[in-house]
Tab-separated table of C-alpha atoms in Angstrom:
chain	number	residue	atom	x	y	z
A	23	MET	CA	131.340	-158.073	-153.467
A	24	ASN	CA	130.906	-156.086	-150.031
A	25	ILE	CA	129.643	-152.643	-151.295
A	26	ILE	CA	130.745	-151.104	-147.997
A	27	LYS	CA	134.572	-152.140	-149.291
A	28	PHE	CA	133.895	-149.478	-151.728
A	29	VAL	CA	134.946	-147.096	-148.769
A	30	TYR	CA	138.559	-147.864	-149.680
A	31	ILE	CA	138.204	-145.432	-152.755
A	32	LEU	CA	135.364	-143.220	-151.553
A	33	MET	CA	137.243	-141.803	-148.353
A	34	PRO	CA	140.682	-140.991	-149.975
A	35	GLY	CA	138.543	-139.644	-152.751
A	36	SER	CA	136.522	-137.096	-150.870
A	37	ILE	CA	139.835	-136.272	-148.508
A	38	ILE	CA	141.651	-134.991	-151.989
A	39	MET	CA	138.351	-133.244	-152.763
A	40	THR	CA	137.972	-131.416	-149.213
A	41	LEU	CA	141.336	-130.498	-149.207
A	42	LEU	CA	142.260	-129.539	-153.027
A	43	TRP	CA	139.407	-129.237	-155.336
A	44	ALA	CA	136.642	-127.236	-153.081
A	45	PRO	CA	137.165	-124.045	-153.374
A	46	PRO	CA	137.842	-121.926	-149.609
A	47	ALA	CA	134.835	-120.147	-148.506
A	48	ALA	CA	134.795	-116.450	-149.116
A	49	ILE	CA	135.253	-115.079	-145.648
A	50	LEU	CA	136.534	-118.092	-143.623
A	51	GLY	CA	139.133	-119.148	-145.891
A	52	ASP	CA	140.864	-122.484	-145.439
A	53	THR	CA	139.633	-122.640	-142.433
A	54	SER	CA	136.397	-123.589	-143.911
A	55	ARG	CA	137.130	-127.071	-144.724
A	56	ILE	CA	136.059	-128.064	-141.752
A	57	ILE	CA	132.679	-128.252	-142.694
A	58	TYR	CA	133.025	-131.136	-145.042
A	59	TYR	CA	134.443	-133.237	-141.674
A	60	HIS	CA	132.300	-131.572	-138.707
A	61	VAL	CA	128.836	-131.828	-140.626
A	62	PRO	CA	129.398	-135.581	-142.011
A	63	LEU	CA	130.500	-136.177	-138.514
A	64	ALA	CA	127.302	-135.043	-136.875
A	65	TRP	CA	125.088	-137.046	-139.481
A	66	ILE	CA	126.766	-140.065	-138.993
A	67	SER	CA	126.538	-139.789	-135.083
A	68	VAL	CA	122.675	-139.219	-135.394
A	69	LEU	CA	122.312	-142.445	-137.860
A	70	ALA	CA	124.218	-144.423	-135.216
A	71	PHE	CA	122.086	-143.342	-132.560
A	72	ILE	CA	118.790	-144.128	-134.821
A	73	ILE	CA	120.349	-147.571	-135.849
A	74	SER	CA	120.783	-148.509	-132.491
A	75	GLY	CA	117.146	-147.586	-131.276
A	76	ILE	CA	116.010	-149.446	-134.707
A	77	TYR	CA	118.017	-152.277	-133.511
A	78	SER	CA	116.794	-152.340	-129.872
A	79	GLY	CA	113.284	-152.241	-131.170
A	80	VAL	CA	113.413	-155.174	-133.325
A	81	TYR	CA	115.228	-156.762	-130.655
A	82	LEU	CA	112.386	-156.498	-128.316
A	83	LEU	CA	109.947	-157.584	-130.731
A	84	THR	CA	111.610	-160.540	-131.707
A	85	ILE	CA	112.925	-161.454	-128.565
A	86	LYS	CA	111.014	-164.576	-127.504
A	87	LYS	CA	111.296	-166.136	-131.298
A	88	GLN	CA	115.303	-165.271	-131.409
A	89	GLN	CA	115.193	-164.932	-135.216
A	90	ILE	CA	117.372	-162.350	-135.303
A	91	LYS	CA	121.370	-163.353	-133.627
A	92	ASP	CA	123.049	-160.842	-131.652
A	93	LEU	CA	120.658	-157.706	-132.181
A	94	HIS	CA	121.465	-156.401	-128.502
A	95	GLU	CA	125.116	-156.231	-129.328
A	96	LYS	CA	124.608	-154.618	-133.012
A	97	SER	CA	122.478	-151.988	-131.149
A	98	HIS	CA	125.186	-151.553	-128.497
A	99	ILE	CA	128.031	-151.360	-131.106
A	100	SER	CA	126.049	-148.946	-133.241
A	101	ALA	CA	125.393	-146.461	-130.173
A	102	SER	CA	129.249	-146.611	-129.189
A	103	LEU	CA	130.090	-145.761	-132.251
A	104	GLY	CA	127.508	-143.219	-132.354
A	105	LEU	CA	129.292	-141.984	-129.080
A	106	PHE	CA	132.542	-141.960	-130.607
A	107	PHE	CA	131.515	-139.675	-133.784
A	108	THR	CA	129.716	-137.430	-131.292
A	109	ILE	CA	132.879	-136.659	-129.552
A	110	LEU	CA	134.371	-136.033	-132.944
A	111	THR	CA	132.138	-133.436	-133.879
A	112	VAL	CA	132.467	-132.082	-130.572
A	113	ILE	CA	135.959	-131.738	-131.461
A	114	THR	CA	135.546	-130.374	-135.100
A	115	GLY	CA	132.490	-127.917	-134.062
A	116	SER	CA	134.895	-126.505	-131.393
A	117	ILE	CA	137.926	-126.088	-133.663
A	118	TRP	CA	135.708	-124.279	-136.381
A	119	ALA	CA	134.015	-122.026	-133.483
A	120	LYS	CA	137.247	-120.971	-131.954
A	121	VAL	CA	138.029	-120.105	-135.784
A	122	SER	CA	134.788	-118.473	-136.624
A	123	TRP	CA	133.182	-117.262	-133.130
A	124	GLY	CA	136.522	-116.832	-131.072
A	125	SER	CA	135.653	-119.393	-128.329
A	126	PHE	CA	135.909	-123.066	-128.379
A	127	TRP	CA	132.272	-123.054	-126.611
A	128	ASN	CA	129.456	-120.642	-126.772
A	129	TRP	CA	126.374	-122.721	-125.515
A	130	ASP	CA	124.814	-122.180	-129.232
A	131	PRO	CA	121.572	-124.387	-129.155
A	132	ARG	CA	123.028	-126.659	-131.734
A	133	GLU	CA	126.560	-126.796	-129.466
A	134	THR	CA	124.270	-127.827	-126.535
A	135	SER	CA	121.902	-130.298	-128.305
A	136	ILE	CA	125.020	-132.168	-129.497
A	137	MET	CA	126.178	-132.079	-126.099
A	138	VAL	CA	123.006	-133.349	-124.548
A	139	LEU	CA	122.887	-136.113	-126.815
A	140	LEU	CA	126.844	-136.770	-125.648
A	141	LEU	CA	125.417	-137.015	-122.312
A	142	ILE	CA	122.485	-139.180	-122.833
A	143	TYR	CA	125.244	-141.581	-124.695
A	144	ILE	CA	127.267	-141.581	-121.975
A	145	SER	CA	124.646	-142.552	-119.558
A	146	TYR	CA	123.676	-145.476	-121.651
A	147	ILE	CA	127.390	-146.788	-121.242
A	148	SER	CA	127.493	-146.353	-117.528
A	149	LEU	CA	124.160	-148.447	-117.670
A	150	HIS	CA	125.197	-150.767	-119.762
A	151	THR	CA	128.496	-151.453	-118.003
A	152	THR	CA	126.347	-151.654	-114.506
A	153	LEU	CA	124.101	-154.300	-115.724
A	154	SER	CA	127.273	-156.540	-116.977
A	155	ASN	CA	126.231	-159.554	-114.915
A	156	ASN	CA	122.597	-158.866	-114.782
A	157	GLU	CA	120.139	-161.161	-117.021
A	158	ASN	CA	117.942	-158.341	-118.243
A	159	GLN	CA	120.915	-156.279	-119.564
A	160	GLY	CA	119.716	-156.798	-123.286
A	161	LYS	CA	116.057	-155.655	-122.725
A	162	ILE	CA	116.705	-152.633	-120.404
A	163	CYS	CA	119.546	-151.570	-122.446
A	164	ALA	CA	117.383	-151.626	-125.486
A	165	SER	CA	114.279	-150.017	-123.849
A	166	TYR	CA	116.926	-147.090	-123.029
A	167	LEU	CA	118.175	-146.870	-126.450
A	168	ILE	CA	115.007	-146.489	-127.540
A	169	ILE	CA	113.745	-143.899	-125.324
A	170	ALA	CA	117.416	-141.962	-126.114
A	171	ALA	CA	116.952	-142.441	-129.803
A	172	ALA	CA	113.402	-140.991	-129.839
A	173	THR	CA	115.160	-137.710	-128.064
A	174	VAL	CA	117.180	-137.286	-131.316
A	175	PRO	CA	114.866	-135.381	-133.479
A	176	PHE	CA	113.777	-133.244	-130.776
A	177	PHE	CA	117.924	-132.148	-130.229
A	178	VAL	CA	118.391	-132.414	-134.067
A	179	PHE	CA	115.391	-130.809	-135.220
A	180	ILE	CA	113.327	-129.126	-132.758
A	181	ILE	CA	115.473	-127.231	-130.210
A	182	PRO	CA	117.773	-125.605	-132.590
A	183	ARG	CA	114.995	-124.029	-134.405
A	184	LEU	CA	113.244	-122.899	-131.288
A	185	TYR	CA	116.357	-120.512	-130.119
A	186	PRO	CA	118.122	-118.329	-132.138
A	187	SER	CA	121.443	-119.662	-133.177
A	188	LEU	CA	124.842	-118.715	-134.280
A	189	HIS	CA	125.203	-121.700	-136.594
A	190	PRO	CA	124.730	-120.996	-140.445
A	191	ASP	CA	121.478	-122.224	-141.906
A	192	PRO	CA	120.733	-126.092	-141.448
A	193	ILE	CA	121.192	-127.958	-144.773
A	194	LEU	CA	117.696	-129.351	-144.328
A	195	ASN	CA	116.151	-125.425	-144.038
A	196	ARG	CA	112.832	-123.809	-144.683
A	197	GLU	CA	113.868	-123.451	-148.435
A	198	ILE	CA	115.095	-126.829	-148.945
A	199	ARG	CA	118.064	-125.232	-150.844
A	200	ILE	CA	121.846	-125.802	-149.804
A	201	HIS	CA	123.486	-122.304	-149.765
A	202	LEU	CA	126.584	-123.439	-150.951
A	203	ASP	CA	128.735	-122.877	-154.203
A	204	SER	CA	128.338	-125.877	-156.354
A	205	ARG	CA	131.407	-127.555	-156.434
A	206	MET	CA	131.388	-127.484	-152.143
A	207	ARG	CA	128.173	-128.424	-152.304
A	208	LEU	CA	129.418	-131.686	-154.692
A	209	THR	CA	132.282	-131.901	-151.716
A	210	LEU	CA	129.928	-131.885	-149.134
A	211	LEU	CA	127.652	-134.629	-150.530
A	212	CYS	CA	130.878	-136.697	-151.287
A	213	SER	CA	132.039	-136.638	-148.008
A	214	LEU	CA	128.472	-137.188	-146.369
A	215	LEU	CA	128.288	-140.475	-148.709
A	216	SER	CA	131.801	-141.592	-147.748
A	217	PHE	CA	131.549	-141.225	-143.772
A	218	THR	CA	128.483	-143.021	-144.148
A	219	PHE	CA	130.185	-145.931	-145.894
A	220	LEU	CA	132.884	-145.467	-143.054
A	221	PHE	CA	130.373	-145.950	-140.658
A	222	PHE	CA	128.666	-148.823	-141.928
A	223	TYR	CA	132.620	-150.368	-142.472
A	224	LEU	CA	133.235	-149.799	-138.623
A	225	PHE	CA	130.260	-151.450	-137.801
A	226	GLN	CA	130.653	-154.224	-139.791
A	227	LEU	CA	134.388	-154.482	-138.454
A	228	ARG	CA	132.893	-154.097	-134.948
A	229	ILE	CA	130.616	-157.019	-135.413
A	230	ARG	CA	133.442	-159.292	-136.542
A	231	MET	CA	135.373	-158.600	-133.911
A	232	HIS	CA	132.946	-159.200	-131.211
A	233	ASN	CA	131.833	-162.647	-133.055
A	234	ILE	CA	135.760	-163.605	-132.873
A	235	GLY	CA	135.958	-162.583	-129.053
A	236	ARG	CA	132.702	-164.799	-128.602
A	237	ALA	CA	134.046	-167.828	-130.920
A	238	ILE	CA	137.905	-167.690	-128.961
A	239	GLU	CA	135.728	-167.573	-125.338
A	240	GLU	CA	133.526	-170.545	-126.407
A	241	GLN	CA	136.414	-172.599	-127.256
A	242	ARG	CA	138.263	-171.755	-124.320
A	243	ASP	CA	135.234	-172.998	-122.396
A	244	GLU	CA	135.127	-175.936	-123.906
A	245	LYS	CA	139.097	-176.700	-123.231
A	246	VAL	CA	138.033	-176.127	-119.511
B	23	MET	CA	91.184	-152.314	-116.746
B	24	VAL	CA	90.259	-149.110	-114.946
B	25	ASN	CA	89.189	-151.010	-111.736
B	26	GLU	CA	92.669	-152.456	-111.704
B	27	LEU	CA	94.304	-149.031	-112.749
B	28	PHE	CA	92.036	-147.497	-109.725
B	29	ARG	CA	93.069	-150.081	-107.092
B	30	ASN	CA	96.640	-149.945	-108.229
B	31	ILE	CA	96.426	-146.360	-107.580
B	32	THR	CA	94.733	-146.735	-104.184
B	33	LYS	CA	97.103	-149.162	-102.964
B	34	ASP	CA	100.405	-146.906	-103.983
B	35	PHE	CA	98.614	-143.761	-102.332
B	36	SER	CA	97.331	-145.723	-98.996
B	37	ILE	CA	100.965	-147.164	-98.855
B	38	GLU	CA	102.251	-143.560	-98.885
B	39	PHE	CA	100.188	-142.020	-96.466
B	40	LYS	CA	100.966	-144.956	-94.042
B	41	ASN	CA	104.918	-144.288	-94.479
B	42	PRO	CA	105.425	-140.682	-96.130
B	43	SER	CA	108.939	-140.754	-95.448
B	44	THR	CA	110.179	-140.060	-99.402
B	45	LEU	CA	107.759	-137.431	-99.450
B	46	VAL	CA	108.812	-135.837	-96.048
B	47	THR	CA	112.827	-136.258	-97.491
B	48	SER	CA	111.937	-134.777	-100.539
B	49	LEU	CA	109.943	-131.888	-99.097
B	50	SER	CA	112.954	-130.948	-96.504
B	51	PHE	CA	115.570	-130.889	-99.101
B	52	ALA	CA	113.480	-128.692	-100.932
B	53	ALA	CA	112.820	-126.188	-97.975
B	54	ILE	CA	116.567	-126.373	-96.341
B	55	ALA	CA	117.900	-125.697	-99.980
B	56	THR	CA	115.629	-122.732	-100.626
B	57	ILE	CA	116.141	-121.623	-96.997
B	58	SER	CA	119.868	-121.773	-97.382
B	59	ILE	CA	119.961	-120.031	-100.856
B	60	SER	CA	117.900	-117.390	-99.371
B	61	LEU	CA	120.305	-117.578	-96.030
B	62	VAL	CA	123.700	-117.340	-97.779
B	63	SER	CA	122.828	-114.592	-100.312
B	64	ARG	CA	121.417	-112.299	-97.647
B	65	SER	CA	118.180	-111.632	-99.369
B	66	TYR	CA	119.887	-110.305	-102.278
B	67	GLN	CA	117.586	-109.880	-105.367
B	68	PHE	CA	118.426	-112.300	-108.505
B	69	SER	CA	117.504	-111.937	-111.811
B	70	PRO	CA	114.641	-113.609	-113.195
B	71	PHE	CA	116.977	-116.132	-115.099
B	72	ILE	CA	118.826	-117.448	-111.659
B	73	GLN	CA	115.632	-117.282	-109.973
B	74	SER	CA	114.097	-119.873	-112.696
B	75	ILE	CA	117.458	-122.068	-112.419
B	76	LEU	CA	117.105	-122.128	-108.839
B	77	LEU	CA	113.485	-123.157	-108.879
B	78	TRP	CA	113.728	-125.705	-111.356
B	79	LEU	CA	117.188	-127.081	-109.877
B	80	ILE	CA	115.571	-127.704	-106.061
B	81	MET	CA	112.158	-129.071	-107.834
B	82	PHE	CA	114.519	-131.382	-109.639
B	83	PHE	CA	116.968	-132.697	-107.192
B	84	ALA	CA	113.925	-132.957	-105.029
B	85	GLY	CA	111.589	-134.760	-107.465
B	86	MET	CA	114.702	-137.297	-107.943
B	87	ASN	CA	114.098	-138.736	-104.492
B	88	SER	CA	110.852	-139.224	-104.610
B	89	LEU	CA	109.869	-140.207	-108.341
B	90	LEU	CA	112.459	-143.073	-108.257
B	91	HIS	CA	110.818	-144.667	-105.202
B	92	ILE	CA	107.569	-145.648	-106.751
B	93	PHE	CA	109.244	-148.768	-108.820
B	94	ILE	CA	111.770	-149.506	-106.151
B	95	ARG	CA	109.544	-149.747	-103.270
B	96	GLU	CA	107.450	-152.578	-105.387
B	97	VAL	CA	111.018	-154.292	-105.732
B	98	ASP	CA	112.064	-153.687	-101.647
B	99	HIS	CA	108.580	-154.851	-100.679
B	100	GLY	CA	108.854	-157.961	-102.485
B	101	ASN	CA	105.638	-157.274	-104.746
B	102	GLU	CA	107.741	-157.630	-108.033
B	103	LEU	CA	106.057	-161.069	-108.940
B	104	PHE	CA	102.568	-160.068	-107.541
B	105	LEU	CA	102.317	-157.202	-109.803
B	106	LYS	CA	103.941	-159.235	-112.900
B	107	LEU	CA	100.890	-161.815	-112.219
B	108	ASN	CA	98.167	-160.036	-111.261
B	109	SER	CA	98.257	-156.416	-113.422
B	110	SER	CA	98.524	-155.658	-116.991
B	111	ALA	CA	101.167	-153.332	-118.160
B	112	PHE	CA	98.414	-150.435	-118.525
B	113	SER	CA	97.717	-150.544	-114.892
B	114	VAL	CA	100.802	-150.983	-113.940
B	115	TYR	CA	102.192	-148.296	-115.484
B	116	PHE	CA	99.617	-145.713	-115.542
B	117	SER	CA	99.193	-145.711	-111.981
B	118	LYS	CA	102.446	-145.012	-111.364
B	119	LEU	CA	102.476	-142.773	-113.922
B	120	ILE	CA	99.430	-141.084	-112.092
B	121	PHE	CA	100.984	-141.085	-108.510
B	122	ASN	CA	104.369	-139.664	-109.519
B	123	CYS	CA	102.601	-136.831	-111.423
B	124	VAL	CA	100.612	-135.817	-108.193
B	125	LEU	CA	103.396	-136.607	-106.173
B	126	PHE	CA	105.499	-133.874	-108.238
B	127	LEU	CA	102.578	-131.715	-108.525
B	128	PHE	CA	102.455	-131.636	-104.544
B	129	LEU	CA	106.222	-130.827	-104.748
B	130	GLN	CA	105.711	-128.129	-106.829
B	131	ILE	CA	102.770	-126.589	-104.614
B	132	ILE	CA	105.271	-126.280	-101.788
B	133	ILE	CA	108.324	-125.349	-103.467
B	134	THR	CA	106.932	-122.601	-105.732
B	135	PRO	CA	105.486	-120.362	-102.340
B	136	LEU	CA	108.632	-121.235	-100.602
B	137	GLY	CA	110.502	-119.686	-103.908
B	138	ILE	CA	108.252	-116.698	-103.729
B	139	ALA	CA	108.877	-116.301	-100.344
B	140	PHE	CA	112.639	-116.569	-99.821
B	141	LEU	CA	113.869	-116.098	-102.935
B	142	GLN	CA	111.333	-113.108	-103.779
B	143	PHE	CA	110.136	-114.392	-107.379
B	144	SER	CA	107.756	-111.490	-108.650
B	145	ILE	CA	105.791	-113.412	-111.134
B	146	GLN	CA	104.536	-111.070	-113.673
B	147	SER	CA	102.817	-113.497	-116.430
B	148	GLN	CA	100.567	-115.507	-113.851
B	149	PHE	CA	98.872	-117.427	-116.146
B	150	PHE	CA	101.896	-118.739	-118.116
B	151	PHE	CA	103.867	-119.111	-115.008
B	152	ILE	CA	101.156	-121.587	-113.804
B	153	ALA	CA	101.250	-123.244	-117.336
B	154	ILE	CA	104.766	-123.815	-117.602
B	155	ILE	CA	105.144	-125.236	-114.054
B	156	MET	CA	102.285	-127.614	-114.793
B	157	CYS	CA	103.670	-129.000	-118.313
B	158	GLY	CA	107.136	-128.770	-117.072
B	159	GLY	CA	106.462	-130.983	-113.798
B	160	PHE	CA	104.267	-133.380	-116.368
B	161	ALA	CA	107.543	-133.797	-118.489
B	162	ILE	CA	109.622	-134.762	-115.531
B	163	SER	CA	106.915	-137.139	-114.019
B	164	GLY	CA	106.022	-138.447	-117.424
B	165	THR	CA	109.958	-139.087	-118.139
B	166	THR	CA	111.150	-139.986	-114.952
B	167	THR	CA	108.554	-142.771	-114.730
B	168	VAL	CA	109.831	-145.339	-116.978
B	169	LEU	CA	113.415	-144.282	-115.738
B	170	SER	CA	112.650	-145.448	-112.538
B	171	ALA	CA	111.285	-148.897	-113.321
B	172	ILE	CA	114.652	-149.418	-115.440
B	173	VAL	CA	116.791	-148.555	-112.157
B	174	ALA	CA	114.626	-150.675	-109.912
B	175	ARG	CA	114.785	-153.481	-112.440
B	176	SER	CA	118.840	-153.299	-112.894
B	177	GLY	CA	118.894	-153.174	-108.844
B	178	GLY	CA	120.524	-149.594	-108.721
B	179	ARG	CA	119.659	-146.670	-106.595
B	180	GLY	CA	119.397	-142.817	-106.808
B	181	SER	CA	123.338	-142.259	-108.277
B	182	LEU	CA	122.483	-144.449	-111.406
B	183	PHE	CA	118.680	-142.876	-111.550
B	184	THR	CA	120.275	-139.176	-111.496
B	185	ILE	CA	122.767	-140.735	-114.317
B	186	ILE	CA	120.523	-141.849	-116.536
B	187	SER	CA	117.480	-139.056	-116.451
B	188	PHE	CA	119.399	-135.885	-116.114
B	189	PRO	CA	120.556	-136.015	-120.108
B	190	VAL	CA	117.347	-137.125	-121.154
B	191	LEU	CA	115.213	-134.183	-118.586
B	192	LEU	CA	117.860	-131.531	-119.832
B	193	PRO	CA	115.871	-130.413	-123.153
B	194	VAL	CA	112.645	-130.196	-120.398
B	195	LEU	CA	114.826	-128.290	-117.879
B	196	TRP	CA	115.982	-126.123	-120.672
B	197	VAL	CA	112.888	-124.904	-121.827
B	198	ALA	CA	111.214	-124.665	-118.786
B	199	ILE	CA	113.978	-122.564	-117.346
B	200	SER	CA	114.179	-119.970	-120.395
B	201	SER	CA	110.241	-119.561	-120.161
B	202	THR	CA	110.131	-119.470	-116.382
B	203	GLU	CA	112.449	-116.721	-116.896
B	204	LYS	CA	110.508	-114.872	-119.203
B	205	ALA	CA	106.929	-115.679	-116.829
B	206	LEU	CA	109.236	-114.027	-113.955
B	207	GLY	CA	110.243	-111.069	-116.166
B	208	GLN	CA	107.867	-110.087	-118.691
B	209	SER	CA	104.273	-108.957	-117.722
B	210	GLY	CA	101.559	-110.657	-120.464
B	211	PHE	CA	103.833	-113.056	-121.432
B	212	TRP	CA	102.683	-116.097	-123.275
B	213	ASP	CA	104.853	-118.629	-125.660
B	214	SER	CA	102.458	-121.318	-126.864
B	215	GLU	CA	105.729	-123.132	-128.456
B	216	SER	CA	107.359	-123.958	-125.265
B	217	LEU	CA	103.846	-125.412	-123.520
B	218	VAL	CA	103.362	-127.299	-126.919
B	219	PHE	CA	107.242	-128.449	-127.235
B	220	LEU	CA	106.913	-129.637	-123.212
B	221	LEU	CA	103.705	-131.511	-124.054
B	222	ALA	CA	105.011	-133.140	-127.423
B	223	PHE	CA	107.750	-134.454	-125.149
B	224	SER	CA	105.943	-135.389	-122.325
B	225	GLY	CA	103.466	-137.158	-124.944
B	226	MET	CA	106.383	-139.381	-127.219
B	227	ILE	CA	107.861	-140.488	-123.570
B	228	ILE	CA	104.746	-141.897	-122.028
B	229	ALA	CA	103.698	-143.305	-125.169
B	230	LEU	CA	106.926	-144.874	-125.559
B	231	SER	CA	107.203	-146.161	-121.967
B	232	PHE	CA	103.809	-147.571	-122.206
B	233	LEU	CA	104.793	-149.742	-124.787
B	234	LEU	CA	108.352	-150.501	-123.105
B	235	ILE	CA	106.846	-151.136	-119.846
B	236	ARG	CA	105.787	-154.831	-120.844
B	237	PHE	CA	109.751	-155.623	-121.350
B	238	ILE	CA	111.232	-153.803	-118.508
B	239	TRP	CA	108.941	-154.417	-115.921
B	240	LEU	CA	106.742	-157.524	-116.622
B	241	ASP	CA	109.303	-159.791	-118.345
B	242	GLU	CA	107.207	-160.411	-121.818
């Protein structure tokens, strides 16, 4: 059985936990429940960008042997899914910022970091589109994705720690402790897990869609 | 290998000296931008924050024109195949990197006094200001070298270069602008964290670029 299909159980389960089981935060009340969506979305965005960088690296290393198929497409799919989840992270973050800090956008270091990541991957999409008829598309895009993935730790871990931030303590803080109520912590962890499964589910789905599209094109070419 | 590197650097500089049109265009842009801002602001004394933003934006956009040109020139002159056959990835990449670093440093040497004269920069922490200008310039030229190779290979031109390089360079500009603001506004200021960030970022990008250049430029 494909383990990724656990998403059918995990996702509804974690939605129920986030809305009904987890207690509201002390000051923010029920609006704090957006944390269970905002944080996992940010996590899978970073995960998707790192996976696209890894696929690109493997693609460049095995380019001559062609041992693994469709690595370029996989890295592109992962990057575009990352871009989609980054947009959702920005939207959920803006809603939460409006409720907590009074405005949708404050140019807080973490907000700025995620916005710059968004711009980097929008640039990647425009590069990928520009190169659609270029035989070097795979190599050039893979190189750009590796550079883009290498900047991710600077945006996620270094810049937010260099400048004072409105954001609460990161989950990976200096004390390596999550400052949350035990039920909230468990809900957040379940949400992180189910969103990770959701990412891999969507990733697999996009690869299948890509393969079907290619098979249809091949059949059409054979007929012609 | 060192001889090959030296030969490539000499070739790049001698071509540039024979026809310095790109460098002249970049310097003209920097001069026109600085003087225009000074003219329209009527000698208004900007805050250190605005001054540092203006300084780095003028440097960035002046650099965009000249830093792209090194790889594009090889494509335009039809030297691509010659370089692939006769030069190693090491000498191709590092010759272009050194060329870009020197070129950008030269631009900075011209732009900074222009800023002091026309935008009334008053530098309070001179040593830190010089350090941040040099580290920021190194990070910009280090990052844009590989991106210019990408643009040259993709057949794109200026607009694609700006689109793909601006977001990658934003952390450099961000740190450089905030540090320059402090160097302009506070005397005796020193922030090694910002310098380490810029050098670490440049080091990481240069190391990656060296590994990637064989795939981008040499078709390995």
